[in-house]
Tab-separated table of C-alpha atoms (C1' of nucleotides) in Angstrom:
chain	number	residue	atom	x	y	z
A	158	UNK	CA	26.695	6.236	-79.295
A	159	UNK	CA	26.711	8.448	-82.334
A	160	UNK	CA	26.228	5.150	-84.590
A	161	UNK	CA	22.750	4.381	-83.827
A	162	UNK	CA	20.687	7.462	-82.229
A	163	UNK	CA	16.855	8.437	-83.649
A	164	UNK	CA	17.275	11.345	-85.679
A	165	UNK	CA	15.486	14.273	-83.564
A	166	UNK	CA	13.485	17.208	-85.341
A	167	UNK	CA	16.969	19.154	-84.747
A	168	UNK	CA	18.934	17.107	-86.659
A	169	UNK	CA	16.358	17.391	-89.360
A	170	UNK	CA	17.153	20.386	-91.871
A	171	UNK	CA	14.045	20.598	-94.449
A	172	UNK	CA	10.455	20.880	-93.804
A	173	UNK	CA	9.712	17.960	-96.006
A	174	UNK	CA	11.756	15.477	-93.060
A	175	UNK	CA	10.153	17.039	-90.302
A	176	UNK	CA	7.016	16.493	-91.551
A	177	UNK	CA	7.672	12.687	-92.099
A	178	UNK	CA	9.035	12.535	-88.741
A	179	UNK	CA	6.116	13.884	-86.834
A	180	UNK	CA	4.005	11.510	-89.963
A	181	UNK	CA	5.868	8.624	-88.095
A	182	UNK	CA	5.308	9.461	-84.722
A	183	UNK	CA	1.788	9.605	-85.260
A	184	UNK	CA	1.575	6.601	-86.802
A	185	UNK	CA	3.158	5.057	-84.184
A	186	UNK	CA	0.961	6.965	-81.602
A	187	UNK	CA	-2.335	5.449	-83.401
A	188	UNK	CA	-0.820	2.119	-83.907
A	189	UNK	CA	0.087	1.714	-80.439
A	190	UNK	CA	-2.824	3.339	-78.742
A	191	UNK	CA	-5.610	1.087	-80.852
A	192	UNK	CA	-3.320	-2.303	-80.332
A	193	UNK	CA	-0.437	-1.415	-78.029
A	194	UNK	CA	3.150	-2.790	-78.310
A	195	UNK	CA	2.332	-5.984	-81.005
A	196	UNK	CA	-0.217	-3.881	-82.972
A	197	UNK	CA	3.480	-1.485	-83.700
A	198	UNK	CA	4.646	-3.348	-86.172
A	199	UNK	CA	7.282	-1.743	-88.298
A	200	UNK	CA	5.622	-2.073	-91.541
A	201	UNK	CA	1.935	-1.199	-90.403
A	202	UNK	CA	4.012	2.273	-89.244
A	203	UNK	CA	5.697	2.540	-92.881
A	204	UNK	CA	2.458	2.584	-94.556
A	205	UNK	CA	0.714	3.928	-92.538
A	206	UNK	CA	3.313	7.347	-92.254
A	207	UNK	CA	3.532	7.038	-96.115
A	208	UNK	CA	7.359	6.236	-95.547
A	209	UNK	CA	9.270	3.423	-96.707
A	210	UNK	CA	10.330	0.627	-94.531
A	211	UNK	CA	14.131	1.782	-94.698
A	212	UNK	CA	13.374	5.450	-94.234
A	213	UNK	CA	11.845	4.201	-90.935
A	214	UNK	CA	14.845	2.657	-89.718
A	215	UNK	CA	16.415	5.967	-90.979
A	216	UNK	CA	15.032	7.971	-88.562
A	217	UNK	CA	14.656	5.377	-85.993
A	218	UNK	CA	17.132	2.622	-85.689
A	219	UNK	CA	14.276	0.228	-83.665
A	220	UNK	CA	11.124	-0.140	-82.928
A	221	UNK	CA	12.256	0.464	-79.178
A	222	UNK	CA	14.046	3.747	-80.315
A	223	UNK	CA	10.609	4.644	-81.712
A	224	UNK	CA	8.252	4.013	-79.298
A	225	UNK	CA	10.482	5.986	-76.849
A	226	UNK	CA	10.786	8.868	-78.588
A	227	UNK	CA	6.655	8.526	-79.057
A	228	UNK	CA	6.549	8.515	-75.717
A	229	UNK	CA	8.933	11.365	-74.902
A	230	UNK	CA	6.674	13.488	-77.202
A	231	UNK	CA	3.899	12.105	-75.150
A	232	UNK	CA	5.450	13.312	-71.709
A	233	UNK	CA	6.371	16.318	-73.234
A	234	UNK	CA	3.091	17.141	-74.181
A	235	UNK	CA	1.812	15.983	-70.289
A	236	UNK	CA	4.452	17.886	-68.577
A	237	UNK	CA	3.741	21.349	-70.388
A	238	UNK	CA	0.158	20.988	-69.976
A	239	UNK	CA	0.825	20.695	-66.031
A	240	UNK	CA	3.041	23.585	-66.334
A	241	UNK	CA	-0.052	25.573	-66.930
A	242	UNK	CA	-1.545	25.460	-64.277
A	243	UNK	CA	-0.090	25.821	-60.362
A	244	UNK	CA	-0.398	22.634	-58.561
A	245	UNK	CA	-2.951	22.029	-55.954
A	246	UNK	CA	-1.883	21.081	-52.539
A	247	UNK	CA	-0.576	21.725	-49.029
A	248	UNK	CA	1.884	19.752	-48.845
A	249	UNK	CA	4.321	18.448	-50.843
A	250	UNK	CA	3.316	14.933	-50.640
A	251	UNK	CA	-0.079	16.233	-51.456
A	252	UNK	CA	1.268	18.008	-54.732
A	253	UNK	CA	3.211	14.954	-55.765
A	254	UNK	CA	0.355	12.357	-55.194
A	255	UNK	CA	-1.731	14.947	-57.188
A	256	UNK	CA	1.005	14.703	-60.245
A	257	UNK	CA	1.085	10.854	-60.087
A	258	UNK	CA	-2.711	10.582	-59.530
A	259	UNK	CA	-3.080	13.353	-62.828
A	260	UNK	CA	-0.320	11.016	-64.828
A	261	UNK	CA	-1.146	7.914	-63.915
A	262	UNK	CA	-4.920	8.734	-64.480
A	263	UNK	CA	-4.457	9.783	-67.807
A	264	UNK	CA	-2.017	6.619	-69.053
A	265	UNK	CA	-4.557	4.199	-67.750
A	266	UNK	CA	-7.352	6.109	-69.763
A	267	UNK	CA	-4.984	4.761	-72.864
A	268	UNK	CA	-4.014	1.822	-71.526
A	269	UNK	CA	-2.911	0.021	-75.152
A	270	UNK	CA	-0.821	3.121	-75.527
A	271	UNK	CA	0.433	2.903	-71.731
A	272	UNK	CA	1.170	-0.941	-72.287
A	273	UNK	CA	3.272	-0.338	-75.862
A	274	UNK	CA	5.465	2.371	-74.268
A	275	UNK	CA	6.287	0.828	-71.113
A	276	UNK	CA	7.222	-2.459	-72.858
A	277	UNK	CA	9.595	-0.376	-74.673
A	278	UNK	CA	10.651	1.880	-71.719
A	279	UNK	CA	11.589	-1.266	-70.017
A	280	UNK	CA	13.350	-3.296	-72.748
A	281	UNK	CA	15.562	-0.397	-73.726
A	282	UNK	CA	19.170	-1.281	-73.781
A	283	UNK	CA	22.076	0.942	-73.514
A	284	UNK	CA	21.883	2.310	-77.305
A	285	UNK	CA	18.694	3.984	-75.732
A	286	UNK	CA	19.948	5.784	-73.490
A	287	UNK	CA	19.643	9.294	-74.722
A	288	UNK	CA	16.119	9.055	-75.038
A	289	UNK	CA	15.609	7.455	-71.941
A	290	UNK	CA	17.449	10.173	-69.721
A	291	UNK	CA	15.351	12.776	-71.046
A	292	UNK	CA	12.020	11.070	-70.146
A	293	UNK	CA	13.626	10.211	-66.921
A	294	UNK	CA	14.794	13.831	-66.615
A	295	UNK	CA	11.308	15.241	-67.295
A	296	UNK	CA	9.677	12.469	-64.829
A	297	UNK	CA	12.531	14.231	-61.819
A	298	UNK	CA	11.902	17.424	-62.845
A	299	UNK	CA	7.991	17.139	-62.597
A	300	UNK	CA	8.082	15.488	-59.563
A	301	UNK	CA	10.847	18.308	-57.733
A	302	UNK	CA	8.381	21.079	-59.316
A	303	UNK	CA	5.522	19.328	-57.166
A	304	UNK	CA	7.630	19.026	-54.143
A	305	UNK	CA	8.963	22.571	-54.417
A	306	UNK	CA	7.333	24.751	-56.501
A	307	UNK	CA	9.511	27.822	-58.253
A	308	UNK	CA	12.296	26.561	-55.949
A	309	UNK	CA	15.553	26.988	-57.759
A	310	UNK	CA	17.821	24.980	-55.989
A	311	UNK	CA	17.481	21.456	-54.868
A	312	UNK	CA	19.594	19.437	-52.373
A	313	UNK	CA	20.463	16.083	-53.235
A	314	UNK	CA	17.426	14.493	-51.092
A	315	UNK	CA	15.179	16.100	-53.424
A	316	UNK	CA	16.303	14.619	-56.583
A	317	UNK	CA	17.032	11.282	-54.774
A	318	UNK	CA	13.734	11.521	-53.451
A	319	UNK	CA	12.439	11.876	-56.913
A	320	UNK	CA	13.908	9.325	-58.712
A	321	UNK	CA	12.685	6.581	-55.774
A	322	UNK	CA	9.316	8.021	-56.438
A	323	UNK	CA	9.968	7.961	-60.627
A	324	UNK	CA	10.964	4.079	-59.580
A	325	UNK	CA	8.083	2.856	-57.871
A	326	UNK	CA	6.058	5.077	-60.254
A	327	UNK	CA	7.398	2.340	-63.133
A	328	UNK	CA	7.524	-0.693	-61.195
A	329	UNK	CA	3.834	-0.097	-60.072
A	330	UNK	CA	3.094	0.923	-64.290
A	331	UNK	CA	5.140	-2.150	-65.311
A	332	UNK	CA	2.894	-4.307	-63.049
A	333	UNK	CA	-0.533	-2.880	-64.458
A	334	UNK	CA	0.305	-3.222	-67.521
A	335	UNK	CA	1.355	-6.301	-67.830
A	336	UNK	CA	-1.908	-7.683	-65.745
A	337	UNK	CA	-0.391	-8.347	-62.440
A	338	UNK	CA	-1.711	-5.489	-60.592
A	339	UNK	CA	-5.269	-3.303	-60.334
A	340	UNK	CA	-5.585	0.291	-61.277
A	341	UNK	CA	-6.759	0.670	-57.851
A	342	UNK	CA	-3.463	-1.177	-56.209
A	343	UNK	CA	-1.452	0.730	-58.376
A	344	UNK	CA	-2.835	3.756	-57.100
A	345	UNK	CA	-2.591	2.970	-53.940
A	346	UNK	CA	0.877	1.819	-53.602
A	347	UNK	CA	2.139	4.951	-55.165
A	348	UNK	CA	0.392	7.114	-52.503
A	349	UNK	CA	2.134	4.781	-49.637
A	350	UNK	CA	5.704	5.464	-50.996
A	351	UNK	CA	4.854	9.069	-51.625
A	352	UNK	CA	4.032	8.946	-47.712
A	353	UNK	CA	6.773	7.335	-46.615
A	354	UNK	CA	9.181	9.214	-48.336
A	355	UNK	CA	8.047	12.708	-47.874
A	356	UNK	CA	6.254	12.614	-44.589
A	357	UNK	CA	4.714	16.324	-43.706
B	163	UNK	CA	-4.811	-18.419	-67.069
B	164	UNK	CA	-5.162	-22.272	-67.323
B	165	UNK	CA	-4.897	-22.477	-71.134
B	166	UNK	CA	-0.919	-21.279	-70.979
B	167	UNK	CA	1.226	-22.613	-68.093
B	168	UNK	CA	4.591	-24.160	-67.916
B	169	UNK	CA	4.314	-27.716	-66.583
B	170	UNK	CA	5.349	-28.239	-63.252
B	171	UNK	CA	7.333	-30.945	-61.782
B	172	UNK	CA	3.948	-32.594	-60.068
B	173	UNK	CA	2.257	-31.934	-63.326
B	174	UNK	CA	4.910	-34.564	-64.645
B	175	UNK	CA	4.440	-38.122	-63.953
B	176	UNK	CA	7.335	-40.177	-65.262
B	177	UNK	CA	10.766	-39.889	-64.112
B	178	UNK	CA	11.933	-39.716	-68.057
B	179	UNK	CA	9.505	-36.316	-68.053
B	180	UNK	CA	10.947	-35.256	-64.786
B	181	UNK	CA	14.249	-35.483	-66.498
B	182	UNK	CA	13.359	-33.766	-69.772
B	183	UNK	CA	12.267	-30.683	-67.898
B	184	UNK	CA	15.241	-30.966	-66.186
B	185	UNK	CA	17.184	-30.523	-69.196
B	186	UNK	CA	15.343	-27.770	-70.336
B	187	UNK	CA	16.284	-25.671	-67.525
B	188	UNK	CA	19.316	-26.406	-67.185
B	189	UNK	CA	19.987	-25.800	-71.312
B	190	UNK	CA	18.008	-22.780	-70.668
B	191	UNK	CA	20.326	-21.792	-67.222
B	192	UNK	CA	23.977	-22.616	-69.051
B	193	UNK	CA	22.945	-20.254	-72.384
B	194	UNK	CA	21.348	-17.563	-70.424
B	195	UNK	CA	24.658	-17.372	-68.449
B	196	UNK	CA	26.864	-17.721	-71.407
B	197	UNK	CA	25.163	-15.159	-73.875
B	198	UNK	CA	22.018	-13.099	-72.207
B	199	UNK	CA	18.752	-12.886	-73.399
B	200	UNK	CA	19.632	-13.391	-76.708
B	201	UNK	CA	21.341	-16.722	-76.745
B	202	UNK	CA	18.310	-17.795	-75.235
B	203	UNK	CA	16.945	-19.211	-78.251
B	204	UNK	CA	14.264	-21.714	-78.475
B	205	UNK	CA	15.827	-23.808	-80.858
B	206	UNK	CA	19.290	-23.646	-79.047
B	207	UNK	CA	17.021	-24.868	-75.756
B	208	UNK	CA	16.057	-27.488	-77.405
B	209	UNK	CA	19.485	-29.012	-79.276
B	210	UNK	CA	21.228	-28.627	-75.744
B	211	UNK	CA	18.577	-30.060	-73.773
B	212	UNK	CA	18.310	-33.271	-76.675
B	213	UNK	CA	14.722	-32.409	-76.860
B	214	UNK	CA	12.403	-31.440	-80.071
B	215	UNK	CA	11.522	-27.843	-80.480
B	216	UNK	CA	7.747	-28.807	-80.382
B	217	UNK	CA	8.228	-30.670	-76.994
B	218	UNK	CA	9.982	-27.873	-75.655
B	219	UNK	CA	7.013	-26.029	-76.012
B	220	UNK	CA	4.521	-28.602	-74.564
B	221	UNK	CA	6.905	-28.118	-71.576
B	222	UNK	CA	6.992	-24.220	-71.840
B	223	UNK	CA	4.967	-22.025	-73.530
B	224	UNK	CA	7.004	-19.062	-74.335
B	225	UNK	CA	10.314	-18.350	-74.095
B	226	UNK	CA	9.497	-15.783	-71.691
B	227	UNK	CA	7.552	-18.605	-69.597
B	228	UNK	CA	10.685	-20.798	-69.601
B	229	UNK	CA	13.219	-17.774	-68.296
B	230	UNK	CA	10.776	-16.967	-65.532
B	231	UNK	CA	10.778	-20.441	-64.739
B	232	UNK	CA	14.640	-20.628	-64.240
B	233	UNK	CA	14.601	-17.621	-62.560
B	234	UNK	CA	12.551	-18.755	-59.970
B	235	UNK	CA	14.449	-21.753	-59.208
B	236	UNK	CA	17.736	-19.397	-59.025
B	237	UNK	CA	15.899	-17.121	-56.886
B	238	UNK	CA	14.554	-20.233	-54.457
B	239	UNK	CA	18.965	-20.848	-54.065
B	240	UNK	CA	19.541	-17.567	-53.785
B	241	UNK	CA	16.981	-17.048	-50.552
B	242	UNK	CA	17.889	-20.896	-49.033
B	243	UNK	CA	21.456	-19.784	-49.083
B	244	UNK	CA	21.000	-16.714	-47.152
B	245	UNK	CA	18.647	-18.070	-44.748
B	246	UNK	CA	21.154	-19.690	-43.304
B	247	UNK	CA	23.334	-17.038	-41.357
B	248	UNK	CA	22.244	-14.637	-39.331
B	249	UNK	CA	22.123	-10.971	-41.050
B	250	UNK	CA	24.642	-8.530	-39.929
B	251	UNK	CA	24.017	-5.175	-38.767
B	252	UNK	CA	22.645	-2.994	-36.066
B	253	UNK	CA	20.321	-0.914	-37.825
B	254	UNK	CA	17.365	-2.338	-39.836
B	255	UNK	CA	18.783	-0.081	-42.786
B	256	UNK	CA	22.173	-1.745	-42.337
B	257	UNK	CA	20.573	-4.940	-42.768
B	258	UNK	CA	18.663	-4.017	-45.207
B	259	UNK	CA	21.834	-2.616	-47.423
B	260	UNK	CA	23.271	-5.574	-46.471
B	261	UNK	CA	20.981	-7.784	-47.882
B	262	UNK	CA	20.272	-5.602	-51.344
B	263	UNK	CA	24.478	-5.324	-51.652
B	264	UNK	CA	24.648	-9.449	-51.097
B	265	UNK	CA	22.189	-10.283	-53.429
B	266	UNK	CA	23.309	-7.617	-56.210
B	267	UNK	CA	26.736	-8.959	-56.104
B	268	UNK	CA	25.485	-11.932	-56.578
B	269	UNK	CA	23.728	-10.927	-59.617
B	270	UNK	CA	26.150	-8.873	-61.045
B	271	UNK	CA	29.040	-11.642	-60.574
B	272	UNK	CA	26.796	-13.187	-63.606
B	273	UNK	CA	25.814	-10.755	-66.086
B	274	UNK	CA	24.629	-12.261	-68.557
B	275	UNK	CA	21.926	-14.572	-66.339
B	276	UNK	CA	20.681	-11.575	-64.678
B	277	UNK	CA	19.910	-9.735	-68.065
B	278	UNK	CA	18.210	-12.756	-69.487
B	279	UNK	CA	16.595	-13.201	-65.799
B	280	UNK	CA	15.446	-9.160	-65.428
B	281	UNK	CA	14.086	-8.681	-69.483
B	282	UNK	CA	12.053	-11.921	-68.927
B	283	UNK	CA	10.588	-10.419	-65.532
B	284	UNK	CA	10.157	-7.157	-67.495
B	285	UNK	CA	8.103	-8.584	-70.536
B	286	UNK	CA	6.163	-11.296	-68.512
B	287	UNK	CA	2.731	-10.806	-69.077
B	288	UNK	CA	-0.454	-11.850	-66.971
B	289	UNK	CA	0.173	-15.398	-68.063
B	290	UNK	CA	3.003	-15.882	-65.609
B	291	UNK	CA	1.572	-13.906	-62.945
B	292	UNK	CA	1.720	-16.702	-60.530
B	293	UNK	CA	5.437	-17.151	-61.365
B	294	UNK	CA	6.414	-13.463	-60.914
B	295	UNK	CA	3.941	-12.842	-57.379
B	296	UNK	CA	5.851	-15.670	-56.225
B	297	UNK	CA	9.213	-14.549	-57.147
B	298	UNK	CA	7.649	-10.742	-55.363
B	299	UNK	CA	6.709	-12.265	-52.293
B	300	UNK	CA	10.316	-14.086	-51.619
B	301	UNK	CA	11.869	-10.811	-52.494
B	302	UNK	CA	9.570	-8.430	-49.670
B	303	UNK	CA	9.923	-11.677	-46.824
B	304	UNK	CA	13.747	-11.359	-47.330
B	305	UNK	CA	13.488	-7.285	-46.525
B	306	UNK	CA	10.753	-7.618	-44.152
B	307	UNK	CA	13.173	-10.348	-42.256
B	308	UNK	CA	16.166	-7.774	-42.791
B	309	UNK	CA	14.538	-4.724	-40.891
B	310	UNK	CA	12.723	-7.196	-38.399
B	311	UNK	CA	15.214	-10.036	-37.809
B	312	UNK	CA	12.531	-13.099	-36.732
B	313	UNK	CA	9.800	-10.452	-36.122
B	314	UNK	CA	6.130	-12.474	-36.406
B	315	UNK	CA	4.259	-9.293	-37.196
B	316	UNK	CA	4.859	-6.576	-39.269
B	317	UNK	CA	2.862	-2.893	-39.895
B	318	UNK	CA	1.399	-2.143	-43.223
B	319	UNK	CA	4.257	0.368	-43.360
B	320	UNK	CA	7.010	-2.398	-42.795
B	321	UNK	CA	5.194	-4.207	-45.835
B	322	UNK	CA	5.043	-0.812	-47.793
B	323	UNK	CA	8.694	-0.170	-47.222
B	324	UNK	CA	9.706	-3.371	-48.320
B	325	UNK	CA	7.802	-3.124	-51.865
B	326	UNK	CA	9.025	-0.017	-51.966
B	327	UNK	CA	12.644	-1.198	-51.690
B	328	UNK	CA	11.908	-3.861	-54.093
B	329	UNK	CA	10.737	-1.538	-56.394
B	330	UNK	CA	13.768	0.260	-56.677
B	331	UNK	CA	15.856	-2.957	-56.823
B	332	UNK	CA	14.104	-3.598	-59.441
B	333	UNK	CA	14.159	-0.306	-61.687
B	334	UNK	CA	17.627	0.115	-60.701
B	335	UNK	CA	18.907	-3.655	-61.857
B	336	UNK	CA	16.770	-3.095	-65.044
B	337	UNK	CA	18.960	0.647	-65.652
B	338	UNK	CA	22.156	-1.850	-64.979
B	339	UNK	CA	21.389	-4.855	-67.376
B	340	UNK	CA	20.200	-2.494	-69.611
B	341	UNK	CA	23.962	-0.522	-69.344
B	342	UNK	CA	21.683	2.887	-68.443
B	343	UNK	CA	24.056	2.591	-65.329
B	344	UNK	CA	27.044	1.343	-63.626
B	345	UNK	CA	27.284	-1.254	-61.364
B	346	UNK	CA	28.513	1.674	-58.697
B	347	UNK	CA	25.712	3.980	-59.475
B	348	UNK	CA	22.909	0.965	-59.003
B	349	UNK	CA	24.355	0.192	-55.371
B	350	UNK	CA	24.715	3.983	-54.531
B	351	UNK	CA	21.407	4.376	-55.749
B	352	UNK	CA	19.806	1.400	-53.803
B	353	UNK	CA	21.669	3.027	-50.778
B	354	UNK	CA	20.114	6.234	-50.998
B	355	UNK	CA	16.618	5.205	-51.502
B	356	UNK	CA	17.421	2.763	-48.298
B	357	UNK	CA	18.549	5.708	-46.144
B	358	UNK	CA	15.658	8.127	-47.026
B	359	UNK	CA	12.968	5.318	-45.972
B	360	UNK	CA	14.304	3.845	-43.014
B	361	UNK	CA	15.440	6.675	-40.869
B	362	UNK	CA	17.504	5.304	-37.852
C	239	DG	C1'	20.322	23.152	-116.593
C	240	DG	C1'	23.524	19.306	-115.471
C	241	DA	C1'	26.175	16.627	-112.157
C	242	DC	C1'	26.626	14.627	-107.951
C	243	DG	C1'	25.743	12.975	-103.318
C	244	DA	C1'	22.176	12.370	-99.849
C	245	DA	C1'	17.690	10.755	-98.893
C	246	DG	C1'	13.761	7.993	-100.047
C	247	DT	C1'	11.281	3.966	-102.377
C	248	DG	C1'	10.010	-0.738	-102.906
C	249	DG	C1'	10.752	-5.025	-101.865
C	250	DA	C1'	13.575	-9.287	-101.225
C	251	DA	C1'	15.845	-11.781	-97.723
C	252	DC	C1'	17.398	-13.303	-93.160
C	253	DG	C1'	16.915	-14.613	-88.079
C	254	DT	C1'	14.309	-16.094	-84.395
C	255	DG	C1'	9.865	-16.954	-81.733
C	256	DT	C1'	5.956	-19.581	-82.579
C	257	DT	C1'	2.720	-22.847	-84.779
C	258	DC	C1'	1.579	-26.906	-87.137
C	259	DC	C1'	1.821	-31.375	-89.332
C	260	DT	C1'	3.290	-36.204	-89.982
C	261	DA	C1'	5.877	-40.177	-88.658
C	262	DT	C1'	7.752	-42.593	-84.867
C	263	DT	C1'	8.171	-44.137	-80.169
C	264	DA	C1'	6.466	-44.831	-75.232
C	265	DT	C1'	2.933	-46.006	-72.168
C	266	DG	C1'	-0.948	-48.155	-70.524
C	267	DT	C1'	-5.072	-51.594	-71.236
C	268	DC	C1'	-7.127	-55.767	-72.443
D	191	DG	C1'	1.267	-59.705	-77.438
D	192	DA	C1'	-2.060	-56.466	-79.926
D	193	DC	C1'	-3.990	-52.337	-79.767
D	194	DA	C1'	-5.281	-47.369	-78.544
D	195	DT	C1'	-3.665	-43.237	-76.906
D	196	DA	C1'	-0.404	-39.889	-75.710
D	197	DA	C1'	4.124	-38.029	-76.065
D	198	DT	C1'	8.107	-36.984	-78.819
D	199	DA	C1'	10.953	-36.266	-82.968
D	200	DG	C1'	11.892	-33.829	-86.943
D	201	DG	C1'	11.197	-30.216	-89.533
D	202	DA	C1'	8.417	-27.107	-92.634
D	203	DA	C1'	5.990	-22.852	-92.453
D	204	DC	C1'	4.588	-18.379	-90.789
D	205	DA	C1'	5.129	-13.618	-88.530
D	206	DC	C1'	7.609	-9.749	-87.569
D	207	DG	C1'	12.021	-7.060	-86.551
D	208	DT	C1'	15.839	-6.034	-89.104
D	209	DT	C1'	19.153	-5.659	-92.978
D	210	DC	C1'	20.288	-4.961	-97.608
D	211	DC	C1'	20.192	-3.767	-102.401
D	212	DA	C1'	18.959	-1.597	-106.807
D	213	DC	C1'	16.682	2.129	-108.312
D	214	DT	C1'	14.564	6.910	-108.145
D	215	DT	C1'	13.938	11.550	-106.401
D	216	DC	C1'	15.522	15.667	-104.102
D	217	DG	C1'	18.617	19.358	-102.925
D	218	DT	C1'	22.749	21.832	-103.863
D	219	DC	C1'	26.669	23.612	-106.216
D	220	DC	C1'	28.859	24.918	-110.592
DNA sequence: GGACGAAGTGGAACGTGTTCCTATTATGTC
DNA sequence: GACATAATAGGAACACGTTCCACTTCGTCC
């Protein structure tokens, strides 16, 4: 586990390394957003962060390792931004639709970016798996938030309930992206699972 | 679309061709089970399967086109063989988690094949739509027949479940190949989502 | 300020998916 | 049987992820 993890900004002591870090990520951000996954190639992000090729696998030991930690920072970003602001809704199905609708609406206005991190999401393997449980952690969390807002404590139907919404959420993403489904279906079949599962 | 599909059986018209393609999948079938994904290499195909590298690739485009292409004649086994009993079970849920436990055994009795099988499905473009809505529409008609035994016609919401279900099948064999989670926390998992969709 | 180890640079090199080219072999037509 | 066309063999070549190495720069401790 400890022999190949992306080096986060914590592990990171000077100013000069966090700089090149977030240098990376933005690279990669560009790279992927203009061309998605194939246009993120490891030495368009080298020269285009100003970093050599090996310092790149330095701080991130693939290109899958980097894209998901691009797109952690990316949900990161999302999820405090929704934090904000209290959300909108009735019910809780109403609150979660509005999250996925809000989410999904703002991935498919990128949808090079969208395609390059869910390829990656999805051909993660187990080395991964750090950065993959916090996305998926932050995905649960969001999703409990818009199901109970403030609530403190959640039984285990809640969280359950989450993470079969957090799955269909990527099957349905996985689909778009890779051409076999509409925006529109997409949409759609979200709200039907959100109904079925949390019917108010 | 046209410009970049695997040949077909009827697309082949002598029995020598027949036989080639034959060998291909079968090359491709023994390494995927042997090694994964990664053994799965085009010029490996091609040695085993006493076929040139360029001819393998008149045959199959991609290497991604050729796993989806044994995975759908796996999956065609898979379905024949449990058409033929009865499914056990009083409740459509018990069926269902009947069926789901079956065929994940199955898959998980060959490791290897399934991860070559699941990262294929995962990076399959729009290219191979046809091959993946196929694969889809075998996987929601053996649910559908598990919560309806020999029912003629279903609701929209028997058809939601069931994608639904296969959804997160799907995200929850990708976390296992992947090794994001045990083999006991995919069928819990499976279970769960199950039990909080079909209520009986 | 000098020494030393860690981090970074620059780039060669390797593996594998993919493409391409030429020579050879099948297949079908007259 | 001779020929035209397509299919296949064999393999070189290219692209990109990844590894590796020799060298330089940076930060820290004396």
């Amino acid at each position: 586990m400890s022999s190949a993890n992306s080096l986060t900004v914590d592990d990171l002591g000077s100013a000069a390394q966090r700089d090149r870090r977030k240098r990376i990520l933005d690279a990669t951000y560009e790279l992927a957003k203009e061309g998605g996954f194939d246009a993120v190639q490891m030495r368009a992000v080298a020269d285009k962060a100003d970093v050599a090729l090996g310092t790149l696998y330095r701080y991130f030991p693939s290109k899958i390792h980097l894209l998901v930690s691009a797109l952690g920072r990316e949900f990161e970003h999302a999820e405090s931004v929704l934090r904000e602001k209290p959300i909108p809704g009735e019910t809780p199905s109403e609150r979660v639709i509005y999250v996925l609708k809000k989410t999904t609406r703002g991935l498919q206005g990128d949808p090079h970016l969208t395609e390059a991190l869910t390829r990656a999401f999805m051909f993660a393997d187990g080395s991964v798996a750090n950065e993959i449980h916090s996305v998926g952690m932050l995905l649960t969390s969001m999703l409990t938030q818009a199901m109970h807002p403030g609530a403190t404590e959640l039984t285990n139907d809640d969280i359950a309930t989450a993470r079969v919404i957090g799955d269909v959420w990527l099957s349905a993403l996985v689909a778009w992206v890779t051409g076999r489904s509409t925006a529109v279906e997409t949409s759609a079949h979200m709200e039907n699972a959100v109904r079925l599962l949390l019917r108010d």
